[in-house]
Amino acid sequence: MWGMIATWRMAVEGITRGAEMLKESGDAGDAIEAAIRQVEDFPYYKSVGYGGLPNEEMEVEMDAAYMDGSTLDIGAVAAIRDFANPVSIARRLSREKVNSMLVAEGAEKFAHKEGFERKNMLTDRAKAHYRKRVKEMAAQAAAEELKPYSGHDTVGMACLDGMGKMAAATSTSGLFMKKKGRVGDSPISGSGFYADSRKGAASATGLGEDLMKGCISYEAVRLMGEGIHPQEACETAVNRLDRELRERRGEAGDISIIAMNPKGEWGAATNIEGFSFAVVTEELEPTVYLVTREEKGRCTYEKASEEWMEHYMKTRMAPIEE
Ligand code: GLY
């Protein structure tokens, strides 16, 4: 059995590419890297790679990570600028025994030395979003609190190949209008991602500051390691963290997670409305699902309709009214 599951509708073209590789006995690491690169390269996704929205200084600072579930190798970059595919730099770093997580100039220096493609990641479209937000903020008495951009933030994936190897990877430009140097959960092991070929792999999306409070990806993998089905593992991890945050702090940020186990079974859960994910397995063609959170935090999902898929792309590509 092989398969891939990923956060958000934006990942479906990526996992389709990954599935082509897995079908041909491809390696989980190669497939997940190719899948995330596809999302990073698409200019209309506002929270990942090229076209990602900038920080408050109008710079696109990106976070990404890669984890090999068999060796437990981890590589990550944070607050890196001007490189086309942060996930590939993260994967390259995962082969280092030390210095495997690099930030900002250090990460850029490493990427340059290793010959990774440089690219100005700030598009005209992202600049227009920035100008619009600056105006909106100026119009308010106090600048509004930062929110993960329309809920569409990290692309995070879990992958199982035909040899039983699992991998997890993430990539994001983080919160729109974040402070320079702010790092979210996506490059942080156990929070944004975790993979263990013996237990399963998971990745999270939402408000990084809150996701890190529960090391939620590790928690989902730990639960799968106890024999719990990925769906129940995702729901338990989300609901526990959501409850703890509400009890102790009065509120919880956006929390969503996807997971797959070594049998290729999968699950997804969220504490918000509007979470979507994409999944493909040997038995299931690439499919986008929309999640509904029911009573007591149970999550159900239904396949996204053709109309929903069309509307999604139309709104992503619509002109920006400044
Ligand atoms: N979940 C992505 C971030 O908070 O940056």
JSON list of C-alpha atoms in Angstrom, two decimals, residues 177-263:
[
{"chain": "A", "resi": 177, "resn": "MET", "atom": "CA", "xyz": [1.99, 40.61, 8.21]},
{"chain": "A", "resi": 178, "resn": "LYS", "atom": "CA", "xyz": [3.96, 38.66, 10.80]},
{"chain": "A", "resi": 179, "resn": "LYS", "atom": "CA", "xyz": [6.89, 40.29, 12.57]},
{"chain": "A", "resi": 180, "resn": "LYS", "atom": "CA", "xyz": [10.24, 39.89, 10.83]},
{"chain": "A", "resi": 181, "resn": "GLY", "atom": "CA", "xyz": [11.86, 36.76, 12.23]},
{"chain": "A", "resi": 182, "resn": "ARG", "atom": "CA", "xyz": [8.61, 35.22, 13.48]},
{"chain": "A", "resi": 183, "resn": "VAL", "atom": "CA", "xyz": [8.67, 31.44, 13.14]},
{"chain": "A", "resi": 184, "resn": "GLY", "atom": "CA", "xyz": [5.55, 29.28, 13.33]},
{"chain": "A", "resi": 185, "resn": "ASP", "atom": "CA", "xyz": [5.02, 25.57, 13.94]},
{"chain": "A", "resi": 186, "resn": "SER", "atom": "CA", "xyz": [5.78, 24.41, 10.39]},
{"chain": "A", "resi": 187, "resn": "PRO", "atom": "CA", "xyz": [9.56, 23.91, 10.75]},
{"chain": "A", "resi": 188, "resn": "ILE", "atom": "CA", "xyz": [9.28, 22.69, 14.35]},
{"chain": "A", "resi": 189, "resn": "SER", "atom": "CA", "xyz": [9.49, 18.93, 14.82]},
{"chain": "A", "resi": 190, "resn": "GLY", "atom": "CA", "xyz": [6.50, 17.46, 16.62]},
{"chain": "A", "resi": 191, "resn": "SER", "atom": "CA", "xyz": [4.42, 20.60, 16.14]},
{"chain": "A", "resi": 192, "resn": "GLY", "atom": "CA", "xyz": [4.11, 21.16, 12.38]},
{"chain": "A", "resi": 193, "resn": "PHE", "atom": "CA", "xyz": [5.07, 17.62, 11.39]},
{"chain": "A", "resi": 194, "resn": "TYR", "atom": "CA", "xyz": [6.31, 14.24, 12.57]},
{"chain": "A", "resi": 195, "resn": "ALA", "atom": "CA", "xyz": [6.98, 10.92, 10.83]},
{"chain": "A", "resi": 196, "resn": "ASP", "atom": "CA", "xyz": [7.85, 7.49, 12.14]},
{"chain": "A", "resi": 197, "resn": "SER", "atom": "CA", "xyz": [7.58, 4.62, 9.64]},
{"chain": "A", "resi": 198, "resn": "ARG", "atom": "CA", "xyz": [6.64, 2.28, 12.50]},
{"chain": "A", "resi": 199, "resn": "LYS", "atom": "CA", "xyz": [3.77, 4.43, 13.74]},
{"chain": "A", "resi": 200, "resn": "GLY", "atom": "CA", "xyz": [2.60, 6.93, 11.13]},
{"chain": "A", "resi": 201, "resn": "ALA", "atom": "CA", "xyz": [3.10, 10.49, 9.93]},
{"chain": "A", "resi": 202, "resn": "ALA", "atom": "CA", "xyz": [1.16, 13.71, 10.57]},
{"chain": "A", "resi": 203, "resn": "SER", "atom": "CA", "xyz": [1.20, 17.40, 9.78]},
{"chain": "A", "resi": 204, "resn": "ALA", "atom": "CA", "xyz": [-0.66, 20.37, 11.19]},
{"chain": "A", "resi": 205, "resn": "THR", "atom": "CA", "xyz": [-1.94, 23.72, 9.96]},
{"chain": "A", "resi": 206, "resn": "GLY", "atom": "CA", "xyz": [-3.41, 26.71, 11.77]},
{"chain": "A", "resi": 207, "resn": "LEU", "atom": "CA", "xyz": [-2.12, 29.18, 14.31]},
{"chain": "A", "resi": 208, "resn": "GLY", "atom": "CA", "xyz": [1.51, 28.16, 14.87]},
{"chain": "A", "resi": 209, "resn": "GLU", "atom": "CA", "xyz": [1.74, 29.74, 18.30]},
{"chain": "A", "resi": 210, "resn": "ASP", "atom": "CA", "xyz": [-1.10, 27.48, 19.53]},
{"chain": "A", "resi": 211, "resn": "LEU", "atom": "CA", "xyz": [-0.14, 24.33, 17.58]},
{"chain": "A", "resi": 212, "resn": "MET", "atom": "CA", "xyz": [3.26, 24.45, 19.28]},
{"chain": "A", "resi": 213, "resn": "LYS", "atom": "CA", "xyz": [1.62, 24.43, 22.73]},
{"chain": "A", "resi": 214, "resn": "GLY", "atom": "CA", "xyz": [0.45, 20.86, 22.12]},
{"chain": "A", "resi": 215, "resn": "CYS", "atom": "CA", "xyz": [3.21, 19.36, 19.90]},
{"chain": "A", "resi": 216, "resn": "ILE", "atom": "CA", "xyz": [0.17, 18.17, 18.02]},
{"chain": "A", "resi": 217, "resn": "SER", "atom": "CA", "xyz": [1.77, 16.25, 15.14]},
{"chain": "A", "resi": 218, "resn": "TYR", "atom": "CA", "xyz": [3.86, 14.19, 17.53]},
{"chain": "A", "resi": 219, "resn": "GLU", "atom": "CA", "xyz": [0.78, 13.56, 19.65]},
{"chain": "A", "resi": 220, "resn": "ALA", "atom": "CA", "xyz": [-1.15, 12.19, 16.66]},
{"chain": "A", "resi": 221, "resn": "VAL", "atom": "CA", "xyz": [1.77, 9.93, 15.70]},
{"chain": "A", "resi": 222, "resn": "ARG", "atom": "CA", "xyz": [2.13, 8.76, 19.30]},
{"chain": "A", "resi": 223, "resn": "LEU", "atom": "CA", "xyz": [-1.55, 7.82, 19.38]},
{"chain": "A", "resi": 224, "resn": "MET", "atom": "CA", "xyz": [-1.25, 5.94, 16.07]},
{"chain": "A", "resi": 225, "resn": "GLY", "atom": "CA", "xyz": [1.70, 4.11, 17.62]},
{"chain": "A", "resi": 226, "resn": "GLU", "atom": "CA", "xyz": [-0.68, 2.81, 20.27]},
{"chain": "A", "resi": 227, "resn": "GLY", "atom": "CA", "xyz": [-2.77, 1.25, 17.52]},
{"chain": "A", "resi": 228, "resn": "ILE", "atom": "CA", "xyz": [-5.34, 4.04, 17.31]},
{"chain": "A", "resi": 229, "resn": "HIS", "atom": "CA", "xyz": [-6.79, 4.66, 13.84]},
{"chain": "A", "resi": 230, "resn": "PRO", "atom": "CA", "xyz": [-5.52, 7.91, 12.22]},
{"chain": "A", "resi": 231, "resn": "GLN", "atom": "CA", "xyz": [-9.02, 9.43, 12.25]},
{"chain": "A", "resi": 232, "resn": "GLU", "atom": "CA", "xyz": [-9.39, 8.93, 15.98]},
{"chain": "A", "resi": 233, "resn": "ALA", "atom": "CA", "xyz": [-5.77, 9.99, 16.56]},
{"chain": "A", "resi": 234, "resn": "CYS", "atom": "CA", "xyz": [-6.39, 13.28, 14.70]},
{"chain": "A", "resi": 235, "resn": "GLU", "atom": "CA", "xyz": [-9.66, 13.99, 16.51]},
{"chain": "A", "resi": 236, "resn": "THR", "atom": "CA", "xyz": [-8.20, 13.17, 19.92]},
{"chain": "A", "resi": 237, "resn": "ALA", "atom": "CA", "xyz": [-5.13, 15.33, 19.33]},
{"chain": "A", "resi": 238, "resn": "VAL", "atom": "CA", "xyz": [-7.16, 18.31, 18.07]},
{"chain": "A", "resi": 239, "resn": "ASN", "atom": "CA", "xyz": [-9.89, 18.07, 20.69]},
{"chain": "A", "resi": 240, "resn": "ARG", "atom": "CA", "xyz": [-7.51, 17.70, 23.62]},
{"chain": "A", "resi": 241, "resn": "LEU", "atom": "CA", "xyz": [-5.43, 20.70, 22.58]},
{"chain": "A", "resi": 242, "resn": "ASP", "atom": "CA", "xyz": [-8.51, 22.77, 21.77]},
{"chain": "A", "resi": 243, "resn": "ARG", "atom": "CA", "xyz": [-10.01, 21.95, 25.19]},
{"chain": "A", "resi": 244, "resn": "GLU", "atom": "CA", "xyz": [-6.78, 22.64, 27.12]},
{"chain": "A", "resi": 245, "resn": "LEU", "atom": "CA", "xyz": [-6.33, 25.99, 25.41]},
{"chain": "A", "resi": 246, "resn": "ARG", "atom": "CA", "xyz": [-9.93, 27.06, 26.02]},
{"chain": "A", "resi": 247, "resn": "GLU", "atom": "CA", "xyz": [-9.84, 25.97, 29.68]},
{"chain": "A", "resi": 248, "resn": "ARG", "atom": "CA", "xyz": [-6.49, 27.56, 30.48]},
{"chain": "A", "resi": 249, "resn": "ARG", "atom": "CA", "xyz": [-6.47, 30.57, 28.19]},
{"chain": "A", "resi": 250, "resn": "GLY", "atom": "CA", "xyz": [-10.10, 31.21, 27.31]},
{"chain": "A", "resi": 251, "resn": "GLU", "atom": "CA", "xyz": [-9.57, 30.69, 23.58]},
{"chain": "A", "resi": 252, "resn": "ALA", "atom": "CA", "xyz": [-7.95, 28.43, 21.02]},
{"chain": "A", "resi": 253, "resn": "GLY", "atom": "CA", "xyz": [-6.50, 29.38, 17.64]},
{"chain": "A", "resi": 254, "resn": "ASP", "atom": "CA", "xyz": [-7.14, 27.45, 14.43]},
{"chain": "A", "resi": 255, "resn": "ILE", "atom": "CA", "xyz": [-6.01, 23.83, 14.75]},
{"chain": "A", "resi": 256, "resn": "SER", "atom": "CA", "xyz": [-6.22, 21.29, 11.89]},
{"chain": "A", "resi": 257, "resn": "ILE", "atom": "CA", "xyz": [-4.28, 18.10, 11.27]},
{"chain": "A", "resi": 258, "resn": "ILE", "atom": "CA", "xyz": [-3.94, 15.24, 8.79]},
{"chain": "A", "resi": 259, "resn": "ALA", "atom": "CA", "xyz": [-2.35, 11.82, 9.38]},
{"chain": "A", "resi": 260, "resn": "MET", "atom": "CA", "xyz": [-1.63, 8.46, 7.77]},
{"chain": "A", "resi": 261, "resn": "ASN", "atom": "CA", "xyz": [-0.48, 5.18, 9.33]},
{"chain": "A", "resi": 262, "resn": "PRO", "atom": "CA", "xyz": [1.85, 2.49, 7.90]},
{"chain": "A", "resi": 263, "resn": "LYS", "atom": "CA", "xyz": [-1.19, 0.59, 6.55]}
]
